[in-house]
mmCIF file with all atom_site columns, C-alpha atoms in Angstrom:
data_model
loop_
_atom_site.group_PDB
_atom_site.id
_atom_site.type_symbol
_atom_site.label_atom_id
_atom_site.label_alt_id
_atom_site.label_comp_id
_atom_site.label_asym_id
_atom_site.label_entity_id
_atom_site.label_seq_id
_atom_site.pdbx_PDB_ins_code
_atom_site.Cartn_x
_atom_site.Cartn_y
_atom_site.Cartn_z
_atom_site.occupancy
_atom_site.B_iso_or_equiv
_atom_site.pdbx_formal_charge
_atom_site.auth_seq_id
_atom_site.auth_comp_id
_atom_site.auth_asym_id
_atom_site.auth_atom_id
_atom_site.pdbx_PDB_model_num
ATOM 1  C CA . MET M 1 1  ? 10.997  10.598  -7.370  1.00 61.00 ? 1  MET M CA 1
ATOM 2  C CA . LEU M 1 2  ? 8.065   8.243   -7.789  1.00 65.00 ? 2  LEU M CA 1
ATOM 3  C CA . SER M 1 3  ? 5.310   9.089   -10.201 1.00 71.00 ? 3  SER M CA 1
ATOM 4  C CA . TRP M 1 4  ? 1.993   7.374   -10.898 1.00 72.00 ? 4  TRP M CA 1
ATOM 5  C CA . ASP M 1 5  ? 2.536   8.114   -14.585 1.00 74.00 ? 5  ASP M CA 1
ATOM 6  C CA . GLU M 1 6  ? 5.342   5.546   -14.647 1.00 72.00 ? 6  GLU M CA 1
ATOM 7  C CA . PHE M 1 7  ? 3.578   2.958   -12.488 1.00 69.00 ? 7  PHE M CA 1
ATOM 8  C CA . ASP M 1 8  ? 2.482   0.640   -15.300 1.00 69.00 ? 8  ASP M CA 1
ATOM 9  C CA . LYS M 1 9  ? 5.705   0.875   -17.296 1.00 69.00 ? 9  LYS M CA 1
ATOM 10 C CA . GLU M 1 10 ? 8.397   -1.755  -16.682 1.00 68.00 ? 10 GLU M CA 1
ATOM 11 C CA . GLU M 1 11 ? 12.037  -0.836  -16.923 1.00 66.00 ? 11 GLU M CA 1
ATOM 12 C CA . GLU M 1 12 ? 13.749  -2.057  -20.083 1.00 62.00 ? 12 GLU M CA 1
ATOM 13 C CA . GLY M 1 13 ? 16.522  -3.870  -18.166 1.00 58.00 ? 13 GLY M CA 1
ATOM 14 C CA . GLU M 1 14 ? 13.998  -5.923  -16.220 1.00 55.00 ? 14 GLU M CA 1
ATOM 15 C CA . VAL M 1 15 ? 12.159  -6.975  -19.386 1.00 53.00 ? 15 VAL M CA 1
ATOM 16 C CA . ALA M 1 16 ? 15.360  -8.243  -21.009 1.00 52.00 ? 16 ALA M CA 1
ATOM 17 C CA . THR M 1 17 ? 16.311  -10.219 -17.907 1.00 55.00 ? 17 THR M CA 1
ATOM 18 C CA . LYS M 1 18 ? 12.856  -11.764 -17.590 1.00 56.00 ? 18 LYS M CA 1
ATOM 19 C CA . GLY M 1 19 ? 12.806  -12.726 -21.267 1.00 55.00 ? 19 GLY M CA 1
ATOM 20 C CA . ALA M 1 20 ? 16.227  -14.400 -21.189 1.00 55.00 ? 20 ALA M CA 1
ATOM 21 C CA . ASN M 1 21 ? 15.542  -16.476 -18.058 1.00 56.00 ? 21 ASN M CA 1
ATOM 22 C CA . ALA M 1 22 ? 11.797  -16.914 -18.430 1.00 56.00 ? 22 ALA M CA 1
ATOM 23 C CA . GLY M 1 23 ? 11.343  -20.393 -16.970 1.00 55.00 ? 23 GLY M CA 1
ATOM 24 C CA . HIS M 1 24 ? 14.737  -22.041 -16.924 1.00 61.00 ? 24 HIS M CA 1
ATOM 25 C CA . ALA M 1 25 ? 16.068  -20.819 -13.593 1.00 62.00 ? 25 ALA M CA 1
ATOM 26 C CA . THR M 1 26 ? 12.908  -21.532 -11.672 1.00 78.00 ? 26 THR M CA 1
ATOM 27 C CA . GLU M 1 27 ? 12.496  -25.080 -13.027 1.00 76.00 ? 27 GLU M CA 1
ATOM 28 C CA . ALA M 1 28 ? 16.105  -25.973 -12.251 1.00 75.00 ? 28 ALA M CA 1
ATOM 29 C CA . ASN M 1 29 ? 15.945  -24.512 -8.765  1.00 84.00 ? 29 ASN M CA 1
ATOM 30 C CA . MET M 1 30 ? 12.555  -26.021 -7.898  1.00 84.00 ? 30 MET M CA 1
ATOM 31 C CA . ASP M 1 31 ? 13.873  -29.587 -8.116  1.00 83.00 ? 31 ASP M CA 1
ATOM 32 C CA . ARG M 1 32 ? 16.857  -28.696 -5.950  1.00 86.00 ? 32 ARG M CA 1
ATOM 33 C CA . LEU M 1 33 ? 14.674  -26.910 -3.402  1.00 84.00 ? 33 LEU M CA 1
ATOM 34 C CA . ASP M 1 34 ? 12.152  -29.761 -3.313  1.00 85.00 ? 34 ASP M CA 1
ATOM 35 C CA . GLY M 1 35 ? 14.930  -32.234 -2.567  1.00 86.00 ? 35 GLY M CA 1
ATOM 36 C CA . ALA M 1 36 ? 16.443  -30.025 0.123   1.00 88.00 ? 36 ALA M CA 1
ATOM 37 C CA . GLY M 1 37 ? 13.048  -29.447 1.727   1.00 86.00 ? 37 GLY M CA 1
ATOM 38 C CA . ALA M 1 38 ? 12.204  -33.148 1.742   1.00 86.00 ? 38 ALA M CA 1
ATOM 39 C CA . ALA M 1 39 ? 15.553  -33.986 3.327   1.00 88.00 ? 39 ALA M CA 1
ATOM 40 C CA . ALA M 1 40 ? 15.075  -31.321 6.005   1.00 88.00 ? 40 ALA M CA 1
ATOM 41 C CA . ALA M 1 41 ? 11.555  -32.584 6.775   1.00 84.00 ? 41 ALA M CA 1
ATOM 42 C CA . ILE M 1 42 ? 12.761  -36.169 7.159   1.00 84.00 ? 42 ILE M CA 1
ATOM 43 C CA . GLU M 1 43 ? 15.583  -35.034 9.431   1.00 86.00 ? 43 GLU M CA 1
ATOM 44 C CA . ALA M 1 44 ? 13.250  -32.888 11.556  1.00 83.00 ? 44 ALA M CA 1
ATOM 45 C CA . ARG M 1 45 ? 10.718  -35.712 11.974  1.00 81.00 ? 45 ARG M CA 1
ATOM 46 C CA . ALA M 1 46 ? 13.307  -38.309 12.979  1.00 85.00 ? 46 ALA M CA 1
ATOM 47 C CA . VAL M 1 47 ? 12.948  -39.362 16.614  1.00 85.00 ? 47 VAL M CA 1
ATOM 48 C CA . THR M 1 48 ? 16.107  -38.966 18.687  1.00 85.00 ? 48 THR M CA 1
ATOM 49 C CA . ALA M 1 49 ? 16.982  -40.212 22.161  1.00 86.00 ? 49 ALA M CA 1
ATOM 50 C CA . SER M 1 50 ? 16.786  -36.705 23.620  1.00 88.00 ? 50 SER M CA 1
ATOM 51 C CA . ASP M 1 51 ? 13.153  -36.179 22.513  1.00 89.00 ? 51 ASP M CA 1
ATOM 52 C CA . SER M 1 52 ? 10.502  -36.152 25.221  1.00 91.00 ? 52 SER M CA 1
ATOM 53 C CA . ALA M 1 53 ? 7.366   -38.304 25.007  1.00 91.00 ? 53 ALA M CA 1
ATOM 54 C CA . ALA M 1 54 ? 5.302   -35.308 23.852  1.00 91.00 ? 54 ALA M CA 1
ATOM 55 C CA . ILE M 1 55 ? 7.715   -34.563 21.026  1.00 88.00 ? 55 ILE M CA 1
ATOM 56 C CA . VAL M 1 56 ? 7.695   -38.216 19.949  1.00 88.00 ? 56 VAL M CA 1
ATOM 57 C CA . ARG M 1 57 ? 3.871   -38.153 19.832  1.00 91.00 ? 57 ARG M CA 1
ATOM 58 C CA . ALA M 1 58 ? 3.904   -34.867 17.897  1.00 88.00 ? 58 ALA M CA 1
ATOM 59 C CA . LYS M 1 59 ? 6.357   -36.221 15.321  1.00 87.00 ? 59 LYS M CA 1
ATOM 60 C CA . ALA M 1 60 ? 4.251   -39.378 14.935  1.00 87.00 ? 60 ALA M CA 1
ATOM 61 C CA . ALA M 1 61 ? 1.149   -37.219 14.388  1.00 90.00 ? 61 ALA M CA 1
ATOM 62 C CA . LEU M 1 62 ? 2.992   -35.198 11.725  1.00 86.00 ? 62 LEU M CA 1
ATOM 63 C CA . ASP M 1 63 ? 3.894   -38.399 9.905   1.00 84.00 ? 63 ASP M CA 1
ATOM 64 C CA . LYS M 1 64 ? 0.188   -39.336 9.765   1.00 88.00 ? 64 LYS M CA 1
ATOM 65 C CA . LEU M 1 65 ? -0.984  -35.827 8.810   1.00 86.00 ? 65 LEU M CA 1
ATOM 66 C CA . ASP M 1 66 ? -2.849  -35.528 5.496   1.00 86.00 ? 66 ASP M CA 1
ATOM 67 C CA . VAL M 1 67 ? -2.409  -32.038 4.049   1.00 84.00 ? 67 VAL M CA 1
ATOM 68 C CA . ALA M 1 68 ? -4.514  -32.603 0.924   1.00 86.00 ? 68 ALA M CA 1
ATOM 69 C CA . GLU M 1 69 ? -7.689  -31.190 2.503   1.00 84.00 ? 69 GLU M CA 1
ATOM 70 C CA . GLY M 1 70 ? -5.931  -28.027 3.643   1.00 84.00 ? 70 GLY M CA 1
ATOM 71 C CA . LEU M 1 71 ? -4.301  -27.501 0.256   1.00 83.00 ? 71 LEU M CA 1
ATOM 72 C CA . ALA M 1 72 ? -7.643  -27.922 -1.497  1.00 82.00 ? 72 ALA M CA 1
ATOM 73 C CA . GLU M 1 73 ? -9.184  -25.317 0.814   1.00 80.00 ? 73 GLU M CA 1
ATOM 74 C CA . LEU M 1 74 ? -6.337  -22.873 0.160   1.00 80.00 ? 74 LEU M CA 1
ATOM 75 C CA . GLU M 1 75 ? -6.622  -23.310 -3.598  1.00 78.00 ? 75 GLU M CA 1
ATOM 76 C CA . GLY M 1 76 ? -10.356 -22.659 -3.418  1.00 72.00 ? 76 GLY M CA 1
ATOM 77 C CA . SER M 1 77 ? -9.888  -19.464 -1.425  1.00 70.00 ? 77 SER M CA 1
ATOM 78 C CA . ALA M 1 78 ? -7.271  -18.144 -3.842  1.00 68.00 ? 78 ALA M CA 1
ATOM 79 C CA . ALA M 1 79 ? -9.815  -17.600 -6.613  1.00 70.00 ? 79 ALA M CA 1
ATOM 80 C CA . ARG M 1 80 ? -10.611 -14.095 -7.770  1.00 73.00 ? 80 ARG M CA 1
ATOM 81 C CA . VAL M 1 81 ? -13.466 -12.262 -6.084  1.00 69.00 ? 81 VAL M CA 1
ATOM 82 C CA . ALA M 1 82 ? -16.419 -11.343 -8.293  1.00 74.00 ? 82 ALA M CA 1
ATOM 83 C CA . VAL M 1 83 ? -18.134 -7.953  -8.152  1.00 74.00 ? 83 VAL M CA 1
ATOM 84 C CA . ASP M 1 84 ? -21.223 -9.395  -6.445  1.00 74.00 ? 84 ASP M CA 1
ATOM 85 C CA . GLU M 1 85 ? -19.040 -10.951 -3.756  1.00 70.00 ? 85 GLU M CA 1
ATOM 86 C CA . LYS M 1 86 ? -17.308 -7.618  -3.188  1.00 69.00 ? 86 LYS M CA 1
ATOM 87 C CA . ARG M 1 87 ? -20.672 -5.950  -2.623  1.00 66.00 ? 87 ARG M CA 1
ATOM 88 C CA . MET M 1 88 ? -21.590 -8.629  -0.119  1.00 63.00 ? 88 MET M CA 1
ATOM 89 C CA . ILE M 1 89 ? -18.295 -8.203  1.740   1.00 65.00 ? 89 ILE M CA 1
ATOM 90 C CA . ASN M 1 90 ? -18.576 -4.405  1.880   1.00 67.00 ? 90 ASN M CA 1
ATOM 91 C CA . CYS M 1 91 ? -22.277 -4.119  2.773   1.00 67.00 ? 91 CYS M CA 1
ATOM 92 C CA . ARG M 1 92 ? -22.034 -5.261  6.429   1.00 58.00 ? 92 ARG M CA 1
#
């Protein structure tokens, strides 16, 4: 049964697992995943003979797409909300 008394307590088995593999597994897997993702993106954007003219134009537009502006906007919106901002959001 779930209890709010135990909500903030982590299980001991989870703590030991997290401590042993703190950053090693994620760093090793990130390089592999980045390589696999880049290869899949290149393969998906390659123009084939069966592609229609619209698909060829769309793939060309994706090659020219600059995602830096969108990433900067997402990083800016991921910041924590201050108390004053919460009041502004809730006061409608």
